[in-house]
Coordinates of C-alpha atoms in Angstrom, one line a residue:
X1 CA 3.4 -57.6 -10.4
X2 CA 3.7 -60.4 -13.0
X3 CA 1.2 -61.2 -15.6
X4 CA -0.1 -64.0 -13.5
X5 CA -0.4 -61.6 -10.5
X6 CA -2.7 -59.4 -12.6
X7 CA -5.1 -62.2 -12.5
X8 CA -7.2 -63.3 -9.6
X9 CA -6.9 -66.0 -7.0
X10 CA -7.4 -69.6 -7.5
X11 CA -10.8 -71.5 -7.3
X12 CA -9.9 -72.6 -3.8
X13 CA -9.3 -69.0 -2.7
X14 CA -12.5 -67.9 -4.3
X15 CA -14.4 -70.6 -2.4
X16 CA -13.0 -69.5 0.8
X17 CA -13.6 -65.9 0.1
X18 CA -17.3 -66.6 -0.7
X19 CA -17.7 -68.6 2.4
X20 CA -16.3 -65.7 4.4
X21 CA -18.5 -63.3 2.7
X22 CA -21.6 -65.4 3.5
X23 CA -20.8 -65.9 7.2
X24 CA -19.2 -62.6 8.1
X25 CA -21.9 -60.0 8.7
X26 CA -19.4 -57.2 8.3
X27 CA -18.7 -58.1 4.7
X28 CA -21.3 -57.9 1.9
X29 CA -22.2 -61.2 0.3
X30 CA -21.8 -59.6 -3.1
X31 CA -19.7 -56.7 -4.2
X32 CA -21.4 -56.4 -7.5
X33 CA -18.4 -57.5 -9.6
X34 CA -20.3 -60.3 -11.2
X35 CA -21.7 -60.0 -14.7
X36 CA -25.3 -61.5 -14.4
X37 CA -27.1 -58.8 -12.5
X38 CA -29.5 -56.3 -14.1
X39 CA -28.0 -52.7 -14.2
X40 CA -30.6 -51.5 -11.7
X41 CA -29.5 -54.2 -9.2
X42 CA -26.0 -52.8 -9.1
X43 CA -26.2 -49.0 -9.9
X44 CA -26.5 -46.4 -8.6
X45 CA -23.9 -47.2 -5.9
X46 CA -23.2 -44.2 -3.7
X47 CA -19.7 -43.5 -2.5
X48 CA -18.0 -46.3 -4.6
X49 CA -14.3 -45.8 -3.9
X50 CA -13.3 -48.6 -6.3
X51 CA -15.2 -47.0 -9.2
X52 CA -13.7 -43.6 -8.3
X53 CA -10.2 -45.1 -8.3
X54 CA -10.8 -46.7 -11.7
X55 CA -12.0 -43.4 -13.2
X56 CA -8.9 -41.5 -11.7
X57 CA -6.5 -44.3 -12.9
X58 CA -7.8 -44.4 -16.5
X59 CA -8.4 -40.8 -17.2
X60 CA -6.0 -39.3 -19.7
X61 CA -4.6 -42.7 -20.7
X62 CA -4.5 -44.0 -24.3
X63 CA -4.9 -47.4 -26.0
X64 CA -6.5 -49.0 -22.9
X65 CA -7.4 -52.6 -23.1
X66 CA -9.7 -53.9 -20.3
X67 CA -11.0 -57.4 -19.5
X68 CA -13.4 -58.7 -17.0
X69 CA -15.2 -55.3 -16.7
X70 CA -18.4 -55.7 -14.6
X71 CA -21.5 -53.4 -14.7
X72 CA -20.4 -51.7 -11.5
X73 CA -17.2 -50.3 -13.1
X74 CA -18.6 -49.6 -16.6
X75 CA -19.8 -45.9 -15.8
X76 CA -16.2 -45.2 -14.5
X77 CA -14.7 -46.5 -17.6
X78 CA -17.1 -44.3 -19.7
X79 CA -16.4 -41.3 -17.6
X80 CA -12.6 -41.8 -17.9
X81 CA -12.8 -42.3 -21.7
X82 CA -14.5 -38.9 -22.0
X83 CA -11.5 -37.4 -20.3
X84 CA -9.2 -39.2 -22.7
X85 CA -8.2 -39.2 -26.4
X86 CA -6.5 -41.5 -28.8
X87 CA -7.6 -44.7 -30.3
X88 CA -10.7 -46.6 -29.2
X89 CA -10.5 -48.4 -25.9
X90 CA -11.1 -52.2 -26.2
X91 CA -13.4 -53.3 -23.4
X92 CA -14.2 -57.1 -22.7
X93 CA -17.2 -57.0 -20.4
X94 CA -18.1 -60.0 -18.2
X95 CA -20.8 -62.3 -19.5
X96 CA -24.3 -60.8 -19.1
X97 CA -23.2 -57.2 -19.0
X98 CA -23.9 -56.2 -22.5
X99 CA -27.2 -58.1 -22.4
X100 CA -28.2 -56.1 -19.3
X101 CA -27.5 -52.9 -21.1
X102 CA -30.5 -53.6 -23.4
X103 CA -32.7 -53.0 -20.4
X104 CA -31.0 -50.0 -19.0
X105 CA -32.1 -46.8 -20.7
X106 CA -29.5 -44.4 -19.1
X107 CA -26.3 -46.5 -19.1
X108 CA -27.3 -48.5 -22.3
X109 CA -27.7 -45.4 -24.4
X110 CA -24.5 -43.9 -23.0
X111 CA -22.4 -47.0 -23.9
X112 CA -24.0 -47.2 -27.4
X113 CA -23.1 -43.5 -27.9
X114 CA -19.5 -44.2 -27.0
X115 CA -19.5 -47.3 -29.4
X116 CA -21.0 -45.3 -32.2
X117 CA -18.4 -42.5 -31.8
X118 CA -15.7 -45.3 -31.9
X119 CA -14.5 -44.2 -28.5
X120 CA -14.8 -47.8 -27.2
X121 CA -15.2 -51.3 -28.6
X122 CA -17.2 -53.7 -26.6
X123 CA -16.9 -57.5 -26.4
X124 CA -17.9 -60.2 -23.9
X125 CA -15.5 -62.5 -22.3
X126 CA -14.7 -64.3 -19.1
X127 CA -12.9 -62.4 -16.2
X128 CA -9.2 -62.8 -15.8
X129 CA -8.9 -65.7 -13.4
X130 CA -11.5 -67.4 -11.2
X131 CA -11.3 -65.8 -7.8
X132 CA -11.7 -62.3 -6.5
X133 CA -10.8 -59.4 -8.7
X134 CA -10.6 -60.7 -12.3
X135 CA -10.7 -57.2 -13.8
X136 CA -7.6 -55.7 -15.4
X137 CA -6.9 -52.4 -17.2
X138 CA -3.8 -52.2 -19.4
X139 CA -2.1 -49.5 -21.5
X140 CA 1.4 -49.4 -22.9
X141 CA 2.8 -47.7 -19.7
X142 CA 0.8 -49.0 -16.9
X143 CA -1.4 -51.8 -15.7
X144 CA -4.1 -51.7 -13.0
X145 CA -5.8 -54.8 -11.6
X146 CA -8.7 -55.2 -9.1
X147 CA -7.4 -57.0 -6.0
X148 CA -8.3 -57.7 -2.5
X149 CA -11.0 -59.7 -0.6
X150 CA -14.7 -59.5 -1.4
X151 CA -16.1 -56.3 0.2
X152 CA -12.7 -54.6 0.2
X153 CA -11.7 -54.4 -3.4
X154 CA -8.8 -52.0 -4.3
X155 CA -6.9 -51.1 -7.5
X156 CA -3.2 -52.2 -7.7
X157 CA -1.1 -50.4 -10.2
X158 CA 2.2 -51.3 -11.9
X159 CA 4.0 -48.8 -14.2
X160 CA 6.8 -49.0 -16.8
X161 CA 8.6 -45.9 -15.2
X162 CA 8.3 -44.1 -11.9
X163 CA 4.7 -43.2 -11.4
X164 CA 3.6 -41.7 -8.2
X165 CA 0.1 -43.4 -8.5
X166 CA 1.6 -46.9 -9.0
X167 CA 2.9 -49.0 -6.2
X168 CA 5.4 -50.9 -8.4
X169 CA 7.6 -50.2 -11.4
X170 CA 8.2 -53.3 -13.5
X171 CA 8.3 -52.9 -17.3
X172 CA 8.3 -56.6 -17.9
X173 CA 5.3 -57.2 -15.7
X174 CA 3.4 -54.4 -17.6
X175 CA 4.3 -55.8 -20.9
X176 CA 3.3 -59.3 -19.9
X177 CA -0.1 -58.2 -18.4
X178 CA -0.9 -56.1 -21.4
X179 CA -0.1 -59.1 -23.6
X180 CA -2.5 -61.2 -21.5
X181 CA -5.2 -58.5 -21.6
X182 CA -4.9 -58.2 -25.5
X183 CA -5.1 -61.9 -25.9
X184 CA -8.2 -62.1 -23.7
X185 CA -9.9 -59.3 -25.6
X186 CA -9.1 -61.0 -28.9
X187 CA -10.6 -64.3 -27.6
X188 CA -13.8 -62.5 -26.4
X189 CA -17.0 -62.5 -28.5
X190 CA -18.1 -59.4 -30.3
X191 CA -21.2 -57.9 -28.8
X192 CA -23.8 -55.4 -29.8
X193 CA -25.5 -53.1 -27.4
X194 CA -29.2 -53.5 -28.0
X195 CA -30.0 -49.8 -27.2
X196 CA -29.7 -46.7 -29.5
X197 CA -27.1 -44.1 -29.0
X198 CA -28.1 -40.8 -27.3
X199 CA -27.6 -39.0 -30.6
X200 CA -29.9 -41.4 -32.5
X201 CA -32.5 -41.5 -29.7
X202 CA -32.9 -37.7 -29.6
X203 CA -32.7 -37.2 -33.3
X204 CA -35.5 -39.7 -34.0
X205 CA -37.5 -38.2 -31.2
X206 CA -37.3 -34.8 -32.8
X207 CA -38.3 -36.2 -36.2
X208 CA -41.3 -38.5 -34.9
X209 CA -42.5 -36.5 -31.9
X210 CA -41.1 -32.9 -31.5
X211 CA -38.3 -30.7 -30.2
X212 CA -40.0 -30.1 -26.8
X213 CA -40.2 -33.8 -26.1
X214 CA -36.6 -34.4 -27.2
X215 CA -35.4 -31.5 -25.1
X216 CA -37.2 -33.0 -22.1
X217 CA -35.6 -36.3 -22.7
X218 CA -32.2 -35.0 -23.2
X219 CA -32.3 -33.0 -19.9
X220 CA -33.7 -36.1 -18.1
X221 CA -31.0 -38.4 -19.4
X222 CA -28.4 -36.0 -18.3
X223 CA -29.8 -35.8 -14.8
X224 CA -30.3 -39.5 -14.1
X225 CA -27.7 -41.9 -12.6
X226 CA -26.9 -45.2 -14.3
X227 CA -29.4 -47.8 -13.0
X228 CA -32.2 -45.4 -12.6
X229 CA -35.4 -46.1 -14.5
X230 CA -34.4 -49.4 -16.1
X231 CA -36.7 -52.2 -17.3
X232 CA -36.7 -53.8 -13.9
X233 CA -37.1 -50.7 -11.5
X234 CA -40.5 -50.2 -9.8
X235 CA -41.2 -47.3 -12.2
X236 CA -39.6 -48.6 -15.5
X237 CA -38.2 -46.7 -18.4
X238 CA -41.3 -47.4 -20.5
X239 CA -43.5 -45.6 -18.0
X240 CA -41.2 -42.6 -17.8
X241 CA -41.3 -42.2 -21.6
X242 CA -45.1 -42.4 -21.8
X243 CA -45.2 -39.7 -19.0
X244 CA -43.0 -37.4 -20.9
X245 CA -45.0 -37.8 -24.1
X246 CA -48.2 -37.0 -22.2
X247 CA -46.7 -33.7 -21.1
X248 CA -46.8 -32.7 -24.8
X249 CA -50.1 -34.3 -25.8
X250 CA -48.5 -36.8 -28.2
X251 CA -50.5 -39.5 -29.8
X252 CA -49.8 -43.0 -28.3
X253 CA -49.3 -44.3 -31.8
X254 CA -46.5 -41.9 -32.5
X255 CA -44.7 -42.6 -29.2
X256 CA -44.8 -46.3 -29.9
X257 CA -43.6 -45.7 -33.6
X258 CA -40.6 -43.8 -32.2
X259 CA -39.7 -46.2 -29.3
X260 CA -40.7 -49.7 -30.8
X261 CA -38.6 -52.3 -32.5
X262 CA -39.3 -50.6 -35.9
X263 CA -38.1 -47.3 -34.4
X264 CA -35.2 -46.8 -32.1
X265 CA -35.8 -50.2 -30.5
X266 CA -35.9 -49.5 -26.8
X267 CA -38.7 -52.1 -26.3
X268 CA -41.6 -53.6 -28.3
X269 CA -44.3 -51.2 -28.9
X270 CA -47.1 -53.5 -27.4
X271 CA -45.3 -53.4 -24.1
X272 CA -46.1 -49.7 -23.5
X273 CA -49.9 -50.3 -23.1
X274 CA -49.5 -51.6 -19.6
X275 CA -47.4 -48.5 -18.8
X276 CA -50.0 -46.2 -20.2
X277 CA -52.8 -47.8 -18.2
X278 CA -50.6 -47.5 -15.0
X279 CA -50.3 -43.8 -15.5
X280 CA -54.0 -43.4 -16.1
X281 CA -54.9 -45.5 -13.1
X282 CA -52.7 -43.2 -10.8
X283 CA -54.4 -40.1 -12.3
X284 CA -51.3 -38.7 -13.8
X285 CA -52.5 -38.8 -17.4
X286 CA -55.5 -39.5 -19.5
X287 CA -56.0 -41.2 -22.8
X288 CA -58.3 -39.3 -25.2
X289 CA -59.8 -41.0 -28.1
X290 CA -59.2 -39.1 -31.3
X291 CA -61.0 -39.9 -34.6
X292 CA -58.5 -40.3 -37.3
X293 CA -60.5 -41.4 -40.3
X294 CA -61.6 -45.2 -40.8
X295 CA -60.6 -47.7 -38.3
X296 CA -60.1 -47.5 -34.7
X297 CA -59.6 -44.0 -33.1
X298 CA -56.2 -43.1 -31.9
X299 CA -55.3 -42.3 -28.3
X300 CA -53.9 -38.9 -27.4
X301 CA -51.8 -38.9 -24.2
X302 CA -52.5 -35.9 -22.0
X303 CA -51.0 -35.2 -18.5
X304 CA -53.7 -34.2 -16.1
X305 CA -51.7 -34.0 -12.8
X306 CA -50.5 -30.5 -12.0
X307 CA -47.2 -31.7 -10.5
X308 CA -46.3 -33.6 -13.7
X309 CA -47.3 -30.7 -15.9
X310 CA -45.4 -28.1 -14.0
X311 CA -42.2 -30.0 -13.2
X312 CA -39.0 -29.4 -15.0
X313 CA -37.9 -32.4 -17.0
X314 CA -35.4 -33.5 -14.4
X315 CA -38.1 -33.4 -11.7
X316 CA -40.5 -35.8 -13.5
X317 CA -38.9 -38.9 -11.9
X318 CA -39.6 -37.5 -8.5
X319 CA -43.2 -37.0 -9.4
X320 CA -43.6 -40.5 -10.8
X321 CA -41.9 -42.1 -7.8
X322 CA -44.1 -40.2 -5.4
X323 CA -47.4 -41.2 -7.1
X324 CA -46.3 -44.9 -7.7
X325 CA -45.5 -45.0 -3.9
X326 CA -49.2 -44.5 -3.0
X327 CA -51.2 -47.6 -2.2
X328 CA -53.5 -48.9 -4.9
X329 CA -56.7 -51.1 -4.9
X330 CA -57.2 -54.4 -6.7
X331 CA -57.8 -52.7 -9.9
X332 CA -54.4 -50.7 -9.8
X333 CA -56.0 -47.4 -9.0
X334 CA -54.9 -45.2 -6.1
X335 CA -57.0 -46.0 -3.1
X336 CA -59.4 -43.1 -2.3
X337 CA -58.2 -42.6 1.2
X338 CA -54.5 -42.3 -0.1
X339 CA -55.6 -39.9 -2.8
X340 CA -57.5 -37.7 -0.5
X341 CA -54.8 -37.6 2.1
X342 CA -52.3 -36.6 -0.5
X343 CA -54.5 -33.6 -1.6
X344 CA -55.2 -32.1 1.9
X345 CA -53.1 -29.3 3.2
X346 CA -50.1 -30.4 5.1
X347 CA -51.3 -28.8 8.4
X348 CA -54.5 -30.9 8.2
X349 CA -52.9 -34.2 7.6
X350 CA -52.9 -36.9 10.4
X351 CA -49.5 -37.7 11.9
X352 CA -48.6 -40.9 13.5

């Protein structure tokens, strides 16, 4: 494989590939290698053989330079980096990827953690080439490129020496492709992940709220897949955090102090009001007015739903999804018929 081979196909090839994807029902119209989607639109992606191949190929390698990395492959890169050592990996993500991380609690905090620990350095740049593929992973001894038609991407490897996992052995091609990757990374724009690292997120939670809340949050983040409970999911990350705070009777003000732009910066504090009301309307929590001296009373969050109170931290998402799936009336409250049906013993419920 030459340095040019490591790139993608021509514009004409891309156009014909897109046309085939749009007309052939057996091929997905998008394989989520673009850079403009929200994380929740792409992940989680079950049984992703390409991501599995990327993680296996990169694990244990050093001095990796990657260009054209899409949202879909970012978790695999992080997982491989955790199994590797050496200097920080240089990652040039596709346009839109780093911005999307600011609205993805699980993946965004994981990437921010890796950046803070100097395990990776993130930039934003165009993919390599203009057709299919466009993603390249290069290290001193091996290069892996995403190749193949849309809907059937694979990883093609070329090594300096004999490598059982590489189809080709071509030292000059590896050197040329790595030079290309480094040049593309250097030309990419520095990018900041607008999410706190996991370490900062939890440390500030312990300081502003308490250890119980932080322990719940730590267990929860460890159990969630990238893409779950993002800013654009049906039950967003803000709602999840309000529910966690209500399990420990925290003041709404303290939660917003911790999470707002003057705190860890997950989202503006004022945006959490709607999420609090949604939980109240669905009879999961209540807001109790607490006199706190002159001025408006504070609101204390309190969980009132037994399932929410008794659930382990990693079970809270299931409780929220179940309640938010119930039909609501025009005011956003659970319809009485749905609420009653949910509380009746299972043997008395109607079946149809």
